[in-house]
Amino acid sequence: MLFNSLGFLLFFVVVLILYYAPIFRWKFKKGMLLVASYVFYGLWNPPLILLLWISTVVDWTVGNKLAVTEDKRKRNGWLILSLVVNLGFLGFFKYGDFLLQNFTLLANSIGWDFEARPIDIILPMGISFYTFQTMSYTLDIYYKKIKPARSFLDFALYVTFFPQLVAGPIVRAKELISQFYVLKRATVHQFIWGMFLLTLGLFQKVIMADTLLADTSDTIFNSTAALNFWDAWAGTLAFSGQIFFDFAGYSTCAIGIALMLGIILPHNFLYPYGAIGFSDFWRRWHISLSTWLRDYLYIPLGGNRHGIRRMYVALMLTMLLGGLWHGAAWTFVVWGLLHGIYLVVEKALKHRVKIKINSINVIFFAFLTFTCVNFTWVFFRAGDFSTARHMIESMLFLNPDGQLVLGYFDLLKVFTITTILFFTHWYMRKRTVKMVAQSLPTWLFATVWAIMMFLLVIAQGSGEQFIYFQF
Amino acid sequence: MSLKRSLVIAVILSLLSIAGWEVHWRAQGYYPELDDDKYLWAKTRAKVEDAGKNEVVIVGSSRALFDLQLDVWEEYTGIRPIQLASPGSTPLPIFSDLVNQTDFSGTAIVGVTPGLFFSTTYPKAPPWNRAQKRVDFYRERTYAQRLNYALWVPLLNTFAFLANDEENWVDDLNLKNFIDRIQIGERTEGPTMPPFYRFSEIELDRNVRMKDKVVIDTTFANSIKKVWKFFVSGDRPPPDKEGTISFFAKDAEKFMNRGGNLILVRCPADGFLLELETQNFPREDFWDELVQQTGATAYHYSDYKVLTGFDLPEWSHLSGPDADLFTKELVNIMIADQNLPTLNN
């Protein structure tokens, strides 16, 4: 079920009525939220709820066993069971075809005439998100950072909580499960602010991403011709904006919906295009994933505790796997590789070149970061390396006679939105939406809210999926 | 800033704006209408799963959609056909879906618009892809999408400003369309498509009628003629006669072997389009060969005096009243030939 759909509106109203009905106890309400979450997921593809159940049961069992077992071999065994089940699901459903294709290529390259039919299996929505979430629970118990959930219901709801089930934020157990232990009700203030965040998230998705930027990005990246400099940049910037608004929009909706239930979810985006440097970018972009990768991959790989060389290796591996997490294609790996290189270069330069960031050069470094990030988006969006190569060449002035695909208005639209986006992120670097909202007069805030609602109604979004659902 | 007061003001302002928006567009002559989209097509396609021997399914392009009126058909046969024709597309993928993905063995009416029917079997070519997307959507649609559509239809029937047709008509009232219509100068090469206005109305069972405006407003009709000319101008791939007939004949054979009643229908064309079709798709080379290779019952409008002589306002489709008459005469001919099931005595 999509947040930007009438079905969700009806679903959520029913959930709210049951949730706030004074006749039910908290345990019933949690049970209702759990059932609602399965309905939310099952309306997409009912049989795939089974995967959620298996993940839930396995990690609940493993968590409980880890909590009472001190024997290291046994603890390792239980952990491996959880990792095998969760990564096995990911491997089979998400990477099955990719692995088969690459195995076939490898076999053919060494002269083995091997041919395999694609598995052609459906990718369960949000599998990358909920498997990472359940794994974090087991890993945290393994590392003795947390205790197991108090009840199976609390744990099952943690795995399945519908606002963040299919596209995050990937919430840690200590942040969410404990919120289920006591009765939760949103205050009036929280409820209204949640409504505003839901409106803002939908506005980002439906108006900014789908209505204003998606077509330009699709036109450019679906083009087979070598493109003109301006067209290539417009396409890349359009995608850059589209993926931000699409994903941050989803996260904002999720945070708002949860808040209307009195549940607090962490921020997932903090104005990433205003970042100064790539470490800063990853502290602002998809924060729940980057912190997950840091805690469960980068640090176990050694982090920065074993010298610079080992740190660079850990960093590169983390970013390569982070790239692969986004999709089963080598283009995603290259996206991760580029970010890995950026981070390594940044860390290397930091030790050698001392640059004092001041109020004048800071905007230059933010712009430089934004520009470099845009080059990575080309690999993220391009369906193949040939398209990516054409795009990069065009963006570097190497196709002076490239084809003109977009009209003047499209160019104006994309460059205007990008400029506003960049400066907004820059301005918001040390602010939050709430801080800005609180500084506005009531009439102005209400008018902005009303405009967003009106535009949402007249946009009549086609109800298409969020980009990150496929990850 | 007070959140409570903000919410109240925002809700009031947005409701007033939406009401104003609706009133504005109604004053411009707009009224609530359904969209011919993949959701409606899939909902109609689902009816085939339970269709019996007496049922009639129509596949084809827009001519089969405009020219065959379901009310008239039902009046003369007692059977309301399932309308699966899809505009701007070849009927081959939809007929193939009917034959290979269902056990339907009733009557299939296949509308043959030469420029589309004989165009291609290449999956990525628009005439094929447009139809295949609907077939795929029917297979892949989720329960959530079904629920959304069930909630969406009453709104479409209530508000004039809701219009989100897949065809992206130039007069659709959605934000994306307003933005897409803004042009500054000419930057890209190649011809620009003339404005394509919505010129038909569709009902919940996909019965389609041409809007009266096409008949009474010559300028409006001419705007559609310009679009047809645009579609057939420039470098276009040659028809794939052998490929399309061969593809269709295989499905036709399978369908008839299991007892299906296959009827090919060629609906009228006029003016520039008729000239073009006569020149590029000579009847003896295309239609006659299709009929011969499939062995299906076939009705070409030009073989019957009562099916000719219509004035097609935009060269390709019959007006509503003419479509009623055409359907009545065609159905009566088919009944007289004992080629059509009827529940009427």
PDB file of C-alpha atoms in Angstrom, chain A residues 34-180:
ATOM      1  CA  LEU A  34       0.371  -5.590  14.011  1.00  0.00           C
ATOM      2  CA  VAL A  35      -2.598  -6.936  12.057  1.00  0.00           C
ATOM      3  CA  ALA A  36      -2.937  -3.584  10.283  1.00  0.00           C
ATOM      4  CA  SER A  37       0.733  -3.760   9.341  1.00  0.00           C
ATOM      5  CA  TYR A  38       0.246  -7.205   7.807  1.00  0.00           C
ATOM      6  CA  VAL A  39      -2.804  -5.906   5.914  1.00  0.00           C
ATOM      7  CA  PHE A  40      -0.747  -2.906   4.768  1.00  0.00           C
ATOM      8  CA  TYR A  41       1.913  -5.266   3.394  1.00  0.00           C
ATOM      9  CA  GLY A  42      -0.425  -8.045   2.253  1.00  0.00           C
ATOM     10  CA  LEU A  43      -2.527  -5.786   0.053  1.00  0.00           C
ATOM     11  CA  TRP A  44       0.513  -5.696  -2.196  1.00  0.00           C
ATOM     12  CA  ASN A  45       1.247  -9.429  -2.294  1.00  0.00           C
ATOM     13  CA  PRO A  46      -0.280 -11.602   0.461  1.00  0.00           C
ATOM     14  CA  PRO A  47       1.958 -14.703   0.182  1.00  0.00           C
ATOM     15  CA  LEU A  48       5.079 -12.653   0.832  1.00  0.00           C
ATOM     16  CA  ILE A  49       3.909 -11.953   4.376  1.00  0.00           C
ATOM     17  CA  LEU A  50       5.300 -15.419   5.002  1.00  0.00           C
ATOM     18  CA  LEU A  51       8.842 -14.047   4.628  1.00  0.00           C
ATOM     19  CA  LEU A  52       8.105 -11.406   7.250  1.00  0.00           C
ATOM     20  CA  TRP A  53       6.798 -14.088   9.586  1.00  0.00           C
ATOM     21  CA  ILE A  54       9.836 -16.301   9.094  1.00  0.00           C
ATOM     22  CA  SER A  55      12.200 -13.386   9.700  1.00  0.00           C
ATOM     23  CA  THR A  56      10.216 -12.431  12.797  1.00  0.00           C
ATOM     24  CA  VAL A  57      10.110 -15.936  14.289  1.00  0.00           C
ATOM     25  CA  VAL A  58      13.765 -16.676  13.546  1.00  0.00           C
ATOM     26  CA  ASP A  59      15.094 -13.427  15.038  1.00  0.00           C
ATOM     27  CA  TRP A  60      12.773 -13.641  18.042  1.00  0.00           C
ATOM     28  CA  THR A  61      14.033 -17.153  18.769  1.00  0.00           C
ATOM     29  CA  VAL A  62      17.672 -16.271  18.104  1.00  0.00           C
ATOM     30  CA  GLY A  63      17.408 -13.132  20.255  1.00  0.00           C
ATOM     31  CA  ASN A  64      16.043 -15.118  23.194  1.00  0.00           C
ATOM     32  CA  LYS A  65      18.688 -17.826  22.846  1.00  0.00           C
ATOM     33  CA  LEU A  66      21.508 -15.267  22.627  1.00  0.00           C
ATOM     34  CA  ALA A  67      20.241 -13.581  25.768  1.00  0.00           C
ATOM     35  CA  VAL A  68      20.580 -16.726  27.873  1.00  0.00           C
ATOM     36  CA  THR A  69      23.575 -18.404  26.229  1.00  0.00           C
ATOM     37  CA  GLU A  70      27.098 -17.558  27.284  1.00  0.00           C
ATOM     38  CA  ASP A  71      28.866 -20.296  25.336  1.00  0.00           C
ATOM     39  CA  LYS A  72      30.658 -18.453  22.521  1.00  0.00           C
ATOM     40  CA  ARG A  73      30.326 -21.239  19.963  1.00  0.00           C
ATOM     41  CA  LYS A  74      26.629 -21.543  20.586  1.00  0.00           C
ATOM     42  CA  ARG A  75      26.191 -17.783  20.424  1.00  0.00           C
ATOM     43  CA  ASN A  76      28.030 -17.700  17.097  1.00  0.00           C
ATOM     44  CA  GLY A  77      25.850 -20.526  15.857  1.00  0.00           C
ATOM     45  CA  TRP A  78      22.633 -18.694  16.705  1.00  0.00           C
ATOM     46  CA  LEU A  79      23.923 -15.507  15.114  1.00  0.00           C
ATOM     47  CA  ILE A  80      24.894 -17.381  11.965  1.00  0.00           C
ATOM     48  CA  LEU A  81      21.400 -18.864  11.782  1.00  0.00           C
ATOM     49  CA  SER A  82      19.862 -15.385  11.836  1.00  0.00           C
ATOM     50  CA  LEU A  83      22.323 -14.042   9.266  1.00  0.00           C
ATOM     51  CA  VAL A  84      21.846 -17.032   6.977  1.00  0.00           C
ATOM     52  CA  VAL A  85      18.052 -16.732   7.052  1.00  0.00           C
ATOM     53  CA  ASN A  86      17.936 -12.961   6.562  1.00  0.00           C
ATOM     54  CA  LEU A  87      20.795 -12.651   4.101  1.00  0.00           C
ATOM     55  CA  GLY A  88      19.568 -15.842   2.440  1.00  0.00           C
ATOM     56  CA  PHE A  89      16.211 -14.195   1.729  1.00  0.00           C
ATOM     57  CA  LEU A  90      17.973 -11.110   0.430  1.00  0.00           C
ATOM     58  CA  GLY A  91      20.383 -13.190  -1.625  1.00  0.00           C
ATOM     59  CA  PHE A  92      17.679 -15.326  -3.178  1.00  0.00           C
ATOM     60  CA  PHE A  93      14.990 -12.760  -3.819  1.00  0.00           C
ATOM     61  CA  LYS A  94      17.113  -9.725  -4.580  1.00  0.00           C
ATOM     62  CA  TYR A  95      20.398 -11.025  -5.900  1.00  0.00           C
ATOM     63  CA  GLY A  96      19.440 -14.445  -7.315  1.00  0.00           C
ATOM     64  CA  ASP A  97      19.266 -13.334 -10.943  1.00  0.00           C
ATOM     65  CA  PHE A  98      22.288 -11.067 -10.575  1.00  0.00           C
ATOM     66  CA  LEU A  99      24.423 -13.868  -9.174  1.00  0.00           C
ATOM     67  CA  LEU A 100      23.223 -16.264 -11.849  1.00  0.00           C
ATOM     68  CA  GLN A 101      23.976 -13.778 -14.637  1.00  0.00           C
ATOM     69  CA  ASN A 102      27.479 -13.158 -13.338  1.00  0.00           C
ATOM     70  CA  PHE A 103      28.128 -16.842 -12.810  1.00  0.00           C
ATOM     71  CA  THR A 104      27.040 -17.478 -16.401  1.00  0.00           C
ATOM     72  CA  LEU A 105      29.317 -14.713 -17.678  1.00  0.00           C
ATOM     73  CA  LEU A 106      32.224 -16.069 -15.676  1.00  0.00           C
ATOM     74  CA  ALA A 107      31.591 -19.630 -16.843  1.00  0.00           C
ATOM     75  CA  ASN A 108      31.375 -18.542 -20.466  1.00  0.00           C
ATOM     76  CA  SER A 109      34.542 -16.486 -20.168  1.00  0.00           C
ATOM     77  CA  ILE A 110      36.523 -19.571 -19.134  1.00  0.00           C
ATOM     78  CA  GLY A 111      35.093 -21.590 -21.990  1.00  0.00           C
ATOM     79  CA  TRP A 112      32.349 -23.430 -20.129  1.00  0.00           C
ATOM     80  CA  ASP A 113      29.260 -23.316 -22.309  1.00  0.00           C
ATOM     81  CA  PHE A 114      26.852 -22.739 -19.462  1.00  0.00           C
ATOM     82  CA  GLU A 115      23.413 -21.289 -19.953  1.00  0.00           C
ATOM     83  CA  ALA A 116      20.829 -20.690 -17.258  1.00  0.00           C
ATOM     84  CA  ARG A 117      17.254 -19.507 -17.359  1.00  0.00           C
ATOM     85  CA  PRO A 118      16.692 -16.369 -15.281  1.00  0.00           C
ATOM     86  CA  ILE A 119      15.016 -17.122 -11.947  1.00  0.00           C
ATOM     87  CA  ASP A 120      12.677 -14.219 -12.676  1.00  0.00           C
ATOM     88  CA  ILE A 121      11.413 -14.076  -9.132  1.00  0.00           C
ATOM     89  CA  ILE A 122       9.368 -11.269  -7.623  1.00  0.00           C
ATOM     90  CA  LEU A 123      11.264  -8.882  -5.333  1.00  0.00           C
ATOM     91  CA  PRO A 124       9.393  -8.606  -2.040  1.00  0.00           C
ATOM     92  CA  MET A 125       8.701  -4.961  -1.323  1.00  0.00           C
ATOM     93  CA  GLY A 126      10.980  -3.480   1.314  1.00  0.00           C
ATOM     94  CA  ILE A 127      12.910  -6.720   1.920  1.00  0.00           C
ATOM     95  CA  SER A 128      16.205  -4.826   2.235  1.00  0.00           C
ATOM     96  CA  PHE A 129      14.729  -2.620   4.931  1.00  0.00           C
ATOM     97  CA  TYR A 130      13.045  -5.130   7.176  1.00  0.00           C
ATOM     98  CA  THR A 131      15.828  -7.716   6.978  1.00  0.00           C
ATOM     99  CA  PHE A 132      18.355  -5.071   8.042  1.00  0.00           C
ATOM    100  CA  GLN A 133      16.050  -4.005  10.848  1.00  0.00           C
ATOM    101  CA  THR A 134      15.586  -7.521  12.251  1.00  0.00           C
ATOM    102  CA  MET A 135      19.306  -8.236  11.847  1.00  0.00           C
ATOM    103  CA  SER A 136      20.146  -5.139  13.881  1.00  0.00           C
ATOM    104  CA  TYR A 137      18.029  -6.547  16.734  1.00  0.00           C
ATOM    105  CA  THR A 138      19.880  -9.854  16.758  1.00  0.00           C
ATOM    106  CA  LEU A 139      23.282  -8.214  16.340  1.00  0.00           C
ATOM    107  CA  ASP A 140      22.604  -5.782  19.192  1.00  0.00           C
ATOM    108  CA  ILE A 141      21.689  -8.684  21.486  1.00  0.00           C
ATOM    109  CA  TYR A 142      24.753 -10.579  20.290  1.00  0.00           C
ATOM    110  CA  TYR A 143      26.934  -7.580  21.168  1.00  0.00           C
ATOM    111  CA  LYS A 144      24.995  -7.322  24.471  1.00  0.00           C
ATOM    112  CA  LYS A 145      23.890  -3.788  23.707  1.00  0.00           C
ATOM    113  CA  ILE A 146      20.224  -4.543  24.327  1.00  0.00           C
ATOM    114  CA  LYS A 147      18.011  -7.109  25.986  1.00  0.00           C
ATOM    115  CA  PRO A 148      15.386  -9.114  24.083  1.00  0.00           C
ATOM    116  CA  ALA A 149      11.951  -7.598  23.582  1.00  0.00           C
ATOM    117  CA  ARG A 150       9.591  -8.156  26.489  1.00  0.00           C
ATOM    118  CA  SER A 151       7.027  -9.974  24.388  1.00  0.00           C
ATOM    119  CA  PHE A 152       6.677 -11.547  20.967  1.00  0.00           C
ATOM    120  CA  LEU A 153       3.982  -8.992  20.150  1.00  0.00           C
ATOM    121  CA  ASP A 154       6.366  -6.097  20.809  1.00  0.00           C
ATOM    122  CA  PHE A 155       9.038  -7.700  18.664  1.00  0.00           C
ATOM    123  CA  ALA A 156       6.678  -8.615  15.805  1.00  0.00           C
ATOM    124  CA  LEU A 157       5.365  -5.049  15.795  1.00  0.00           C
ATOM    125  CA  TYR A 158       8.931  -3.723  15.744  1.00  0.00           C
ATOM    126  CA  VAL A 159       9.673  -5.776  12.612  1.00  0.00           C
ATOM    127  CA  THR A 160       6.386  -4.958  10.914  1.00  0.00           C
ATOM    128  CA  PHE A 161       5.342  -1.462  12.073  1.00  0.00           C
ATOM    129  CA  PHE A 162       3.638  -0.226   8.901  1.00  0.00           C
ATOM    130  CA  PRO A 163       4.810   3.412   8.714  1.00  0.00           C
ATOM    131  CA  GLN A 164       8.424   2.366   8.200  1.00  0.00           C
ATOM    132  CA  LEU A 165       8.041  -1.251   7.032  1.00  0.00           C
ATOM    133  CA  VAL A 166       8.779  -0.956   3.325  1.00  0.00           C
ATOM    134  CA  ALA A 167      11.186   1.965   3.003  1.00  0.00           C
ATOM    135  CA  GLY A 168      12.503   2.823   6.424  1.00  0.00           C
ATOM    136  CA  PRO A 169      13.792   4.566   8.414  1.00  0.00           C
ATOM    137  CA  ILE A 170      15.586   1.389   9.500  1.00  0.00           C
ATOM    138  CA  VAL A 171      14.931   1.763  13.206  1.00  0.00           C
ATOM    139  CA  ARG A 172      17.044   0.155  15.917  1.00  0.00           C
ATOM    140  CA  ALA A 173      15.346  -1.989  18.513  1.00  0.00           C
ATOM    141  CA  LYS A 174      16.383   0.286  21.382  1.00  0.00           C
ATOM    142  CA  GLU A 175      14.720   3.239  19.629  1.00  0.00           C
ATOM    143  CA  LEU A 176      11.420   1.561  18.846  1.00  0.00           C
ATOM    144  CA  ILE A 177      10.635  -1.571  20.865  1.00  0.00           C
ATOM    145  CA  SER A 178      10.774   0.233  24.193  1.00  0.00           C
ATOM    146  CA  GLN A 179       8.149   2.680  22.890  1.00  0.00           C
ATOM    147  CA  PHE A 180       5.739  -0.254  22.621  1.00  0.00           C
TER     148      PHE A 180
END
